[in-house]
CSV table of N, CA, C and O in Angstrom, one decimal:
chain,number,residue,atom,x,y,z
A,1,MET,N,-20.4,19.5,-17.5
A,1,MET,CA,-20.5,20.3,-16.3
A,1,MET,C,-19.4,19.8,-15.3
A,1,MET,O,-18.8,20.7,-14.6
A,2,ASN,N,-19.1,18.5,-15.3
A,2,ASN,CA,-18.0,18.1,-14.5
A,2,ASN,C,-16.6,18.7,-14.7
A,2,ASN,O,-15.9,19.1,-13.8
A,3,GLU,N,-16.3,18.9,-16.0
A,3,GLU,CA,-15.0,19.5,-16.4
A,3,GLU,C,-15.0,21.0,-16.0
A,3,GLU,O,-14.0,21.5,-15.6
A,4,GLU,N,-16.1,21.7,-16.0
A,4,GLU,CA,-16.2,23.0,-15.5
A,4,GLU,C,-15.9,23.1,-14.0
A,4,GLU,O,-15.2,24.0,-13.6
A,5,TYR,N,-16.4,22.1,-13.3
A,5,TYR,CA,-16.2,22.1,-11.9
A,5,TYR,C,-14.7,21.9,-11.6
A,5,TYR,O,-14.2,22.6,-10.8
A,6,LEU,N,-14.1,21.0,-12.3
A,6,LEU,CA,-12.6,20.8,-12.1
A,6,LEU,C,-11.8,22.1,-12.4
A,6,LEU,O,-11.0,22.4,-11.6
A,7,LYS,N,-12.2,22.7,-13.5
A,7,LYS,CA,-11.5,23.9,-14.0
A,7,LYS,C,-11.7,25.0,-12.9
A,7,LYS,O,-10.7,25.7,-12.5
A,8,TYR,N,-12.9,25.2,-12.4
A,8,TYR,CA,-13.2,26.3,-11.5
A,8,TYR,C,-12.4,26.1,-10.2
A,8,TYR,O,-11.9,27.1,-9.7
A,9,TRP,N,-12.4,24.9,-9.7
A,9,TRP,CA,-11.6,24.7,-8.5
A,9,TRP,C,-10.1,24.4,-8.7
A,9,TRP,O,-9.4,24.1,-7.7
A,10,GLY,N,-9.7,24.4,-9.9
A,10,GLY,CA,-8.3,24.1,-10.2
A,10,GLY,C,-7.8,22.7,-9.9
A,10,GLY,O,-6.7,22.4,-9.5
A,11,LEU,N,-8.7,21.7,-10.1
A,11,LEU,CA,-8.4,20.3,-9.8
A,11,LEU,C,-8.0,19.6,-11.1
A,11,LEU,O,-8.5,19.9,-12.2
A,12,SER,N,-7.1,18.6,-11.0
A,12,SER,CA,-6.7,17.9,-12.1
A,12,SER,C,-7.5,16.6,-12.4
A,12,SER,O,-7.5,16.0,-13.4
A,13,HIS,N,-8.1,16.1,-11.3
A,13,HIS,CA,-9.1,15.0,-11.5
A,13,HIS,C,-10.2,15.1,-10.4
A,13,HIS,O,-10.1,15.9,-9.5
A,14,HIS,N,-11.2,14.2,-10.6
A,14,HIS,CA,-12.4,14.3,-9.8
A,14,HIS,C,-12.1,13.9,-8.3
A,14,HIS,O,-11.5,12.9,-8.1
A,15,PRO,N,-12.6,14.8,-7.3
A,15,PRO,CA,-12.3,14.5,-6.0
A,15,PRO,C,-13.2,13.6,-5.2
A,15,PRO,O,-12.9,13.1,-4.2
A,16,PHE,N,-14.4,13.3,-5.8
A,16,PHE,CA,-15.4,12.6,-5.1
A,16,PHE,C,-15.8,11.3,-5.8
A,16,PHE,O,-17.0,11.0,-6.1
A,17,LEU,N,-14.8,10.5,-6.0
A,17,LEU,CA,-15.1,9.2,-6.6
A,17,LEU,C,-15.3,8.1,-5.5
A,17,LEU,O,-14.9,8.3,-4.3
A,18,LEU,N,-16.0,7.0,-5.8
A,18,LEU,CA,-16.2,6.0,-4.9
A,18,LEU,C,-15.0,5.2,-4.5
A,18,LEU,O,-14.9,4.7,-3.4
A,19,ALA,N,-14.1,5.0,-5.5
A,19,ALA,CA,-12.9,4.3,-5.2
A,19,ALA,C,-11.9,5.1,-4.4
A,19,ALA,O,-11.7,6.3,-4.6
A,20,PRO,N,-11.2,4.5,-3.4
A,20,PRO,CA,-10.2,5.3,-2.6
A,20,PRO,C,-9.2,5.8,-3.5
A,20,PRO,O,-8.7,5.2,-4.4
A,21,ASP,N,-8.7,7.0,-3.1
A,21,ASP,CA,-7.6,7.7,-3.9
A,21,ASP,C,-6.7,8.4,-2.9
A,21,ASP,O,-7.0,9.4,-2.3
A,22,GLY,N,-5.5,7.8,-2.7
A,22,GLY,CA,-4.5,8.4,-1.8
A,22,GLY,C,-4.0,9.8,-2.2
A,22,GLY,O,-3.7,10.6,-1.3
A,23,ASN,N,-4.2,10.2,-3.4
A,23,ASN,CA,-3.8,11.5,-3.9
A,23,ASN,C,-4.7,12.6,-3.4
A,23,ASN,O,-4.4,13.8,-3.4
A,24,MET,N,-5.9,12.2,-3.1
A,24,MET,CA,-6.9,13.2,-2.6
A,24,MET,C,-7.1,13.2,-1.1
A,24,MET,O,-8.0,13.7,-0.6
A,25,MET,N,-6.2,12.6,-0.4
A,25,MET,CA,-6.3,12.4,1.0
A,25,MET,C,-5.7,13.6,1.8
A,25,MET,O,-4.7,14.1,1.5
A,26,CYS,N,-6.5,14.0,2.8
A,26,CYS,CA,-6.0,15.1,3.7
A,26,CYS,C,-5.6,14.4,4.9
A,26,CYS,O,-6.4,13.8,5.7
A,27,ILE,N,-4.3,14.3,5.2
A,27,ILE,CA,-3.7,13.6,6.4
A,27,ILE,C,-3.7,14.5,7.6
A,27,ILE,O,-2.9,15.3,7.8
A,28,THR,N,-4.8,14.3,8.4
A,28,THR,CA,-4.8,15.0,9.7
A,28,THR,C,-5.3,14.1,10.8
A,28,THR,O,-5.8,13.0,10.5
A,29,GLY,N,-5.2,14.5,12.0
A,29,GLY,CA,-5.7,13.7,13.1
A,29,GLY,C,-5.3,12.3,13.2
A,29,GLY,O,-4.1,11.9,13.1
A,30,GLN,N,-6.3,11.4,13.3
A,30,GLN,CA,-6.0,9.9,13.4
A,30,GLN,C,-5.4,9.4,12.1
A,30,GLN,O,-4.6,8.5,12.3
A,31,TYR,N,-5.7,10.0,10.9
A,31,TYR,CA,-5.0,9.5,9.7
A,31,TYR,C,-3.5,9.8,9.7
A,31,TYR,O,-2.8,9.0,9.3
A,32,PHE,N,-3.2,11.0,10.3
A,32,PHE,CA,-1.8,11.4,10.4
A,32,PHE,C,-1.1,10.4,11.3
A,32,PHE,O,0.0,9.9,11.0
A,33,GLU,N,-1.7,10.1,12.4
A,33,GLU,CA,-1.1,9.2,13.4
A,33,GLU,C,-0.9,7.8,12.8
A,33,GLU,O,0.2,7.2,12.8
A,34,CYS,N,-1.9,7.3,12.1
A,34,CYS,CA,-1.8,6.0,11.4
A,34,CYS,C,-0.8,6.0,10.3
A,34,CYS,O,0.2,5.1,10.3
A,35,PHE,N,-0.7,7.0,9.5
A,35,PHE,CA,0.2,7.2,8.5
A,35,PHE,C,1.6,7.2,9.0
A,35,PHE,O,2.5,6.5,8.5
A,36,GLU,N,1.9,8.0,10.0
A,36,GLU,CA,3.2,8.2,10.5
A,36,GLU,C,3.7,6.9,11.2
A,36,GLU,O,4.9,6.6,11.1
A,37,ARG,N,2.8,6.2,11.9
A,37,ARG,CA,3.2,5.0,12.6
A,37,ARG,C,3.6,4.0,11.6
A,37,ARG,O,4.6,3.2,11.7
A,38,LEU,N,2.9,3.9,10.5
A,38,LEU,CA,3.2,2.9,9.4
A,38,LEU,C,4.5,3.3,8.8
A,38,LEU,O,5.3,2.4,8.5
A,39,LYS,N,4.7,4.5,8.5
A,39,LYS,CA,5.9,5.0,7.8
A,39,LYS,C,7.1,4.8,8.7
A,39,LYS,O,8.1,4.3,8.2
A,40,TYR,N,6.9,5.0,10.0
A,40,TYR,CA,8.0,4.7,11.0
A,40,TYR,C,8.4,3.3,11.0
A,40,TYR,O,9.6,2.9,11.0
A,41,ALA,N,7.4,2.4,11.0
A,41,ALA,CA,7.6,1.0,11.1
A,41,ALA,C,8.4,0.5,9.8
A,41,ALA,O,9.3,-0.3,9.9
A,42,ILE,N,8.1,1.1,8.6
A,42,ILE,CA,8.8,0.8,7.4
A,42,ILE,C,10.2,1.3,7.5
A,42,ILE,O,11.2,0.6,7.2
A,43,ASN,N,10.4,2.5,7.8
A,43,ASN,CA,11.7,3.2,7.8
A,43,ASN,C,12.7,2.7,8.9
A,43,ASN,O,13.9,2.9,8.7
A,44,THR,N,12.2,2.1,9.9
A,44,THR,CA,13.1,1.6,10.9
A,44,THR,C,13.1,0.1,11.0
A,44,THR,O,13.7,-0.5,12.0
A,45,ASN,N,12.6,-0.6,9.9
A,45,ASN,CA,12.6,-2.0,9.9
A,45,ASN,C,12.1,-2.6,11.2
A,45,ASN,O,12.7,-3.6,11.7
A,46,LYS,N,10.9,-2.2,11.6
A,46,LYS,CA,10.3,-2.8,12.8
A,46,LYS,C,9.4,-4.0,12.5
A,46,LYS,O,8.6,-4.3,13.3
A,47,GLY,N,9.7,-4.7,11.4
A,47,GLY,CA,8.9,-5.9,11.2
A,47,GLY,C,8.6,-6.0,9.7
A,47,GLY,O,8.6,-5.0,9.0
A,48,GLY,N,8.4,-7.2,9.2
A,48,GLY,CA,8.1,-7.4,7.8
A,48,GLY,C,6.7,-7.2,7.4
A,48,GLY,O,6.4,-7.2,6.2
A,49,VAL,N,5.7,-7.2,8.3
A,49,VAL,CA,4.3,-7.1,8.1
A,49,VAL,C,3.7,-6.0,8.8
A,49,VAL,O,3.9,-5.9,10.0
A,50,LEU,N,2.8,-5.2,8.1
A,50,LEU,CA,2.1,-4.2,8.7
A,50,LEU,C,0.6,-4.5,8.5
A,50,LEU,O,0.2,-4.8,7.4
A,51,VAL,N,-0.1,-4.3,9.6
A,51,VAL,CA,-1.6,-4.6,9.4
A,51,VAL,C,-2.3,-3.4,9.9
A,51,VAL,O,-2.1,-2.8,11.1
A,52,ALA,N,-3.3,-2.9,9.1
A,52,ALA,CA,-4.1,-1.8,9.5
A,52,ALA,C,-5.5,-2.3,9.6
A,52,ALA,O,-6.1,-2.9,8.7
A,53,SER,N,-6.1,-2.2,10.8
A,53,SER,CA,-7.4,-2.8,11.0
A,53,SER,C,-8.3,-1.7,11.8
A,53,SER,O,-7.8,-1.0,12.6
A,54,GLU,N,-9.5,-1.7,11.3
A,54,GLU,CA,-10.5,-0.7,11.8
A,54,GLU,C,-11.8,-1.0,11.1
A,54,GLU,O,-11.9,-1.8,10.3
A,55,ASP,N,-12.8,-0.4,11.6
A,55,ASP,CA,-14.2,-0.6,11.0
A,55,ASP,C,-14.2,-0.1,9.5
A,55,ASP,O,-13.4,0.7,9.1
A,56,ALA,N,-15.1,-0.7,8.8
A,56,ALA,CA,-15.2,-0.3,7.4
A,56,ALA,C,-15.5,1.1,7.2
A,56,ALA,O,-16.3,1.7,7.9
A,57,GLY,N,-14.9,1.7,6.1
A,57,GLY,CA,-15.2,3.1,5.7
A,57,GLY,C,-14.6,4.1,6.5
A,57,GLY,O,-14.9,5.3,6.3
A,58,LEU,N,-13.5,3.8,7.3
A,58,LEU,CA,-12.9,4.8,8.1
A,58,LEU,C,-11.5,5.3,7.5
A,58,LEU,O,-10.8,6.0,8.2
A,59,GLY,N,-11.2,4.8,6.3
A,59,GLY,CA,-10.0,5.4,5.6
A,59,GLY,C,-8.7,4.5,5.6
A,59,GLY,O,-7.7,5.0,5.2
A,60,LYS,N,-8.9,3.2,6.0
A,60,LYS,CA,-7.7,2.4,5.9
A,60,LYS,C,-7.1,2.2,4.5
A,60,LYS,O,-5.9,2.4,4.4
A,61,THR,N,-8.0,1.9,3.6
A,61,THR,CA,-7.5,1.8,2.2
A,61,THR,C,-6.9,3.1,1.6
A,61,THR,O,-5.7,3.0,1.1
A,62,THR,N,-7.5,4.2,1.9
A,62,THR,CA,-7.0,5.4,1.4
A,62,THR,C,-5.6,5.7,2.0
A,62,THR,O,-4.7,6.2,1.4
A,63,THR,N,-5.5,5.5,3.3
A,63,THR,CA,-4.2,5.7,4.0
A,63,THR,C,-3.1,4.8,3.5
A,63,THR,O,-2.0,5.3,3.2
A,64,LEU,N,-3.4,3.6,3.2
A,64,LEU,CA,-2.5,2.6,2.7
A,64,LEU,C,-2.1,3.0,1.3
A,64,LEU,O,-0.9,2.9,1.0
A,65,LEU,N,-3.0,3.4,0.5
A,65,LEU,CA,-2.7,3.8,-0.9
A,65,LEU,C,-1.7,5.1,-0.9
A,65,LEU,O,-0.8,5.1,-1.7
A,66,LYS,N,-2.0,6.0,0.0
A,66,LYS,CA,-1.2,7.2,0.2
A,66,LYS,C,0.3,6.7,0.6
A,66,LYS,O,1.3,7.2,0.1
A,67,LEU,N,0.3,5.8,1.6
A,67,LEU,CA,1.6,5.4,2.0
A,67,LEU,C,2.4,4.7,1.0
A,67,LEU,O,3.6,4.9,0.8
A,68,ILE,N,1.7,3.8,0.2
A,68,ILE,CA,2.4,3.1,-0.9
A,68,ILE,C,2.9,4.1,-1.9
A,68,ILE,O,4.1,4.0,-2.4
A,69,ASP,N,2.1,5.1,-2.3
A,69,ASP,CA,2.7,6.1,-3.2
A,69,ASP,C,3.8,6.9,-2.7
A,69,ASP,O,4.8,7.1,-3.4
A,70,ASP,N,3.8,7.2,-1.4
A,70,ASP,CA,4.9,7.9,-0.8
A,70,ASP,C,6.2,7.1,-0.7
A,70,ASP,O,7.3,7.6,-1.0
A,71,MET,N,6.0,5.8,-0.4
A,71,MET,CA,7.1,4.9,-0.3
A,71,MET,C,7.7,4.7,-1.7
A,71,MET,O,9.0,4.6,-1.9
A,72,LYS,N,6.9,4.5,-2.7
A,72,LYS,CA,7.4,4.3,-4.1
A,72,LYS,C,8.2,5.5,-4.5
A,72,LYS,O,9.3,5.4,-5.2
A,73,GLU,N,7.7,6.7,-4.2
A,73,GLU,CA,8.4,8.0,-4.5
A,73,GLU,C,9.8,8.1,-3.8
A,73,GLU,O,10.7,8.4,-4.3
A,74,GLU,N,9.8,7.6,-2.5
A,74,GLU,CA,11.0,7.8,-1.7
A,74,GLU,C,12.0,6.6,-2.1
A,74,GLU,O,13.2,6.9,-2.2
A,75,TYR,N,11.5,5.4,-2.3
A,75,TYR,CA,12.5,4.3,-2.5
A,75,TYR,C,12.6,3.8,-3.9
A,75,TYR,O,13.4,3.0,-4.2
A,76,GLY,N,11.7,4.2,-4.8
A,76,GLY,CA,11.7,3.7,-6.1
A,76,GLY,C,11.5,2.3,-6.3
A,76,GLY,O,10.7,1.7,-5.6
A,77,LYS,N,12.3,1.7,-7.2
A,77,LYS,CA,12.1,0.2,-7.5
A,77,LYS,C,12.5,-0.7,-6.2
A,77,LYS,O,12.1,-1.9,-6.2
A,78,ASN,N,13.2,-0.1,-5.3
A,78,ASN,CA,13.6,-0.9,-4.1
A,78,ASN,C,12.4,-1.1,-3.1
A,78,ASN,O,12.6,-1.8,-2.1
A,79,PHE,N,11.3,-0.4,-3.2
A,79,PHE,CA,10.2,-0.6,-2.3
A,79,PHE,C,9.3,-1.7,-2.8
A,79,PHE,O,8.8,-1.6,-4.0
A,80,ARG,N,9.2,-2.7,-2.1
A,80,ARG,CA,8.4,-3.9,-2.4
A,80,ARG,C,7.2,-3.9,-1.4
A,80,ARG,O,7.4,-3.7,-0.3
A,81,PHE,N,6.1,-4.2,-1.9
A,81,PHE,CA,4.9,-4.3,-1.1
A,81,PHE,C,3.9,-5.3,-1.6
A,81,PHE,O,3.9,-5.6,-2.9
A,82,ALA,N,3.1,-5.9,-0.8
A,82,ALA,CA,2.0,-6.7,-1.3
A,82,ALA,C,0.7,-6.2,-0.5
A,82,ALA,O,0.6,-6.3,0.7
A,83,TYR,N,-0.1,-5.6,-1.4
A,83,TYR,CA,-1.4,-5.1,-0.8
A,83,TYR,C,-2.4,-6.2,-1.0
A,83,TYR,O,-2.8,-6.5,-2.1
A,84,ILE,N,-2.9,-6.8,0.1
A,84,ILE,CA,-3.8,-7.9,0.1
A,84,ILE,C,-5.1,-7.4,0.6
A,84,ILE,O,-5.2,-6.9,1.8
A,85,ASP,N,-6.2,-7.3,-0.1
A,85,ASP,CA,-7.5,-6.9,0.4
A,85,ASP,C,-8.6,-7.9,0.3
A,85,ASP,O,-9.7,-7.7,0.0
A,86,HIS,N,-8.1,-9.2,0.5
A,86,HIS,CA,-9.1,-10.3,0.5
A,86,HIS,C,-9.1,-10.9,1.9
A,86,HIS,O,-8.3,-11.7,2.2
A,87,PRO,N,-10.0,-10.5,2.7
A,87,PRO,CA,-10.0,-10.9,4.1
A,87,PRO,C,-10.4,-12.4,4.3
A,87,PRO,O,-10.2,-13.0,5.4
A,88,THR,N,-10.9,-13.1,3.3
A,88,THR,CA,-11.3,-14.4,3.4
A,88,THR,C,-10.4,-15.5,2.9
A,88,THR,O,-10.7,-16.7,2.9
A,89,ILE,N,-9.2,-15.1,2.4
A,89,ILE,CA,-8.3,-16.2,1.9
A,89,ILE,C,-7.6,-16.9,3.0
A,89,ILE,O,-7.5,-16.4,4.1
A,90,SER,N,-7.2,-18.1,2.7
A,90,SER,CA,-6.5,-18.9,3.7
A,90,SER,C,-5.0,-18.4,3.8
A,90,SER,O,-4.5,-17.6,3.0
A,91,SER,N,-4.4,-18.9,4.8
A,91,SER,CA,-3.0,-18.5,5.1
A,91,SER,C,-2.1,-18.9,3.9
A,91,SER,O,-1.2,-18.1,3.6
A,92,ASP,N,-2.3,-20.1,3.4
A,92,ASP,CA,-1.5,-20.6,2.3
A,92,ASP,C,-1.7,-19.7,1.0
A,92,ASP,O,-0.8,-19.3,0.3
A,93,GLN,N,-3.0,-19.3,0.8
A,93,GLN,CA,-3.3,-18.4,-0.3
A,93,GLN,C,-2.6,-17.0,-0.1
A,93,GLN,O,-2.2,-16.4,-1.0
A,94,MET,N,-2.7,-16.6,1.2
A,94,MET,CA,-2.0,-15.3,1.4
A,94,MET,C,-0.5,-15.3,1.1
A,94,MET,O,0.0,-14.4,0.6
A,95,ILE,N,0.2,-16.4,1.6
A,95,ILE,CA,1.6,-16.5,1.4
A,95,ILE,C,1.8,-16.5,-0.2
A,95,ILE,O,2.7,-15.9,-0.6
A,96,GLY,N,1.0,-17.2,-0.9
A,96,GLY,CA,1.1,-17.2,-2.4
A,96,GLY,C,0.9,-15.9,-3.0
A,96,GLY,O,1.6,-15.4,-3.8
A,97,GLN,N,-0.1,-15.1,-2.5
A,97,GLN,CA,-0.4,-13.8,-3.0
A,97,GLN,C,0.8,-12.9,-2.7
A,97,GLN,O,1.2,-12.1,-3.6
A,98,ILE,N,1.3,-12.9,-1.5
A,98,ILE,CA,2.4,-12.0,-1.1
A,98,ILE,C,3.7,-12.4,-1.9
A,98,ILE,O,4.3,-11.4,-2.5
A,99,THR,N,3.9,-13.7,-2.1
A,99,THR,CA,5.1,-14.1,-2.9
A,99,THR,C,5.0,-13.6,-4.3
A,99,THR,O,5.9,-13.1,-4.9
A,100,GLY,N,3.8,-13.8,-4.9
A,100,GLY,CA,3.6,-13.3,-6.3
A,100,GLY,C,3.8,-11.8,-6.5
A,100,GLY,O,4.4,-11.4,-7.4
A,101,LEU,N,3.2,-11.1,-5.6
A,101,LEU,CA,3.4,-9.7,-5.6
A,101,LEU,C,4.8,-9.1,-5.4
A,101,LEU,O,5.2,-8.1,-6.0
A,102,ILE,N,5.5,-9.8,-4.5
A,102,ILE,CA,6.8,-9.3,-4.2
A,102,ILE,C,7.8,-9.8,-5.3
A,102,ILE,O,8.7,-9.0,-5.7
A,103,THR,N,7.7,-11.0,-5.8
A,103,THR,CA,8.6,-11.4,-6.8
A,103,THR,C,8.3,-11.1,-8.2
A,103,THR,O,9.1,-11.1,-9.0
A,104,GLY,N,7.0,-10.9,-8.4
A,104,GLY,CA,6.5,-10.6,-9.8
A,104,GLY,C,6.4,-11.8,-10.6
A,104,GLY,O,6.2,-11.7,-11.8
A,105,GLU,N,6.4,-12.9,-10.0
A,105,GLU,CA,6.3,-14.2,-10.7
A,105,GLU,C,5.0,-15.0,-10.1
A,105,GLU,O,4.5,-14.7,-9.1
A,106,MET,N,4.6,-15.9,-10.9
A,106,MET,CA,3.4,-16.7,-10.5
A,106,MET,C,3.8,-17.5,-9.3
A,106,MET,O,4.8,-18.3,-9.3
A,107,PRO,N,3.0,-17.5,-8.3
A,107,PRO,CA,3.3,-18.3,-7.0
A,107,PRO,C,3.1,-19.8,-7.3
A,107,PRO,O,2.3,-20.1,-8.1
A,108,SER,N,3.8,-20.6,-6.5
A,108,SER,CA,3.6,-22.0,-6.6
A,108,SER,C,2.4,-22.4,-5.7
A,108,SER,O,1.9,-21.7,-5.0
A,109,GLU,N,2.1,-23.7,-5.9
A,109,GLU,CA,1.0,-24.3,-5.1
A,109,GLU,C,1.6,-24.7,-3.8
A,109,GLU,O,0.8,-25.0,-2.8
A,110,ASP,N,2.9,-24.8,-3.7
A,110,ASP,CA,3.6,-25.3,-2.5
A,110,ASP,C,4.0,-24.1,-1.6
A,110,ASP,O,4.7,-23.2,-2.0
A,111,LYS,N,3.4,-24.1,-0.4
A,111,LYS,CA,3.7,-23.1,0.6
A,111,LYS,C,5.2,-22.9,0.9
A,111,LYS,O,5.7,-21.8,1.0
A,112,VAL,N,5.9,-24.0,1.1
A,112,VAL,CA,7.3,-23.9,1.4
A,112,VAL,C,8.1,-23.3,0.2
A,112,VAL,O,9.1,-22.5,0.5
A,113,LYS,N,7.8,-23.7,-1.0
A,113,LYS,CA,8.5,-23.0,-2.2
A,113,LYS,C,8.2,-21.6,-2.2
A,113,LYS,O,9.0,-20.7,-2.5
A,114,ASN,N,7.0,-21.2,-1.9
A,114,ASN,CA,6.6,-19.7,-1.9
A,114,ASN,C,7.4,-19.0,-0.8
A,114,ASN,O,7.9,-17.9,-1.0
A,115,LEU,N,7.5,-19.6,0.4
A,115,LEU,CA,8.2,-19.0,1.4
A,115,LEU,C,9.7,-18.8,1.1
A,115,LEU,O,10.3,-17.8,1.4
A,116,SER,N,10.3,-19.8,0.5
A,116,SER,CA,11.7,-19.8,0.0
A,116,SER,C,11.9,-18.6,-1.0
A,116,SER,O,12.8,-17.9,-1.0
A,117,ALA,N,11.0,-18.7,-2.0
A,117,ALA,CA,11.1,-17.6,-3.1
A,117,ALA,C,10.9,-16.2,-2.5
A,117,ALA,O,11.6,-15.3,-2.9
A,118,LEU,N,10.0,-16.1,-1.6
A,118,LEU,CA,9.8,-14.8,-0.9
A,118,LEU,C,11.1,-14.4,-0.1
A,118,LEU,O,11.5,-13.2,-0.2
A,119,LYS,N,11.7,-15.3,0.6
A,119,LYS,CA,12.8,-15.0,1.4
A,119,LYS,C,14.0,-14.6,0.4
A,119,LYS,O,14.6,-13.6,0.7
A,120,GLU,N,14.2,-15.3,-0.6
A,120,GLU,CA,15.2,-14.9,-1.6
A,120,GLU,C,15.0,-13.5,-2.2
A,120,GLU,O,16.0,-12.8,-2.3
A,121,ALA,N,13.8,-13.3,-2.6
A,121,ALA,CA,13.4,-11.9,-3.1
A,121,ALA,C,13.7,-10.8,-2.1
A,121,ALA,O,14.2,-9.8,-2.5
A,122,LEU,N,13.4,-11.0,-0.9
A,122,LEU,CA,13.5,-10.0,0.1
A,122,LEU,C,15.0,-9.8,0.5
A,122,LEU,O,15.5,-8.7,0.7
A,123,ILE,N,15.7,-10.9,0.5
A,123,ILE,CA,17.2,-10.8,0.7
A,123,ILE,C,17.9,-10.0,-0.4
A,123,ILE,O,18.7,-9.1,-0.2
A,124,GLU,N,17.5,-10.3,-1.6
A,124,GLU,CA,18.0,-9.6,-2.8
A,124,GLU,C,17.7,-8.1,-2.7
A,124,GLU,O,18.5,-7.3,-3.1
A,125,THR,N,16.5,-7.8,-2.4
A,125,THR,CA,16.0,-6.4,-2.3
A,125,THR,C,16.8,-5.7,-1.2
A,125,THR,O,17.2,-4.5,-1.5
A,126,LYS,N,17.0,-6.3,-0.1
A,126,LYS,CA,17.8,-5.7,0.9
A,126,LYS,C,19.3,-5.4,0.5
A,126,LYS,O,19.8,-4.3,0.7
A,127,LYS,N,19.8,-6.3,-0.3
A,127,LYS,CA,21.1,-6.1,-0.8
A,127,LYS,C,21.2,-4.9,-1.7
A,127,LYS,O,22.2,-4.2,-1.8
A,128,GLU,N,20.1,-4.7,-2.5
A,128,GLU,CA,20.0,-3.6,-3.4
A,128,GLU,C,19.8,-2.2,-2.8
A,128,GLU,O,19.8,-1.2,-3.3
A,129,GLY,N,19.5,-2.3,-1.4
A,129,GLY,CA,19.3,-1.1,-0.7
A,129,GLY,C,17.8,-0.8,-0.5
A,129,GLY,O,17.4,0.3,-0.3
């Protein structure tokens, strides 16, 4: 029955899944505002870290997933991001997670080494455009 539903409405995949899906997002109102502000911050180099905070269930994850997809499409391999969705990790763990996701390598146990590796990776990415 599900496949008939998709076929009838001309959909390529299920629209009502529990997991957030940026491809199924309708960007209007406050979502448009958030999306455009984040995109502006990225495109104008207004800082290296963006934080989206709001109450649970209001669309932060979906908005961020849509933003990541759009940025990947626009910048290709030169778009680097670290999507962290663990609110209880320590600052050292967060630096390690960000370093690992940006560099594609296993992060060190040493915060200073992680910060150095992250800096080098970001400088190299900037040189590449």
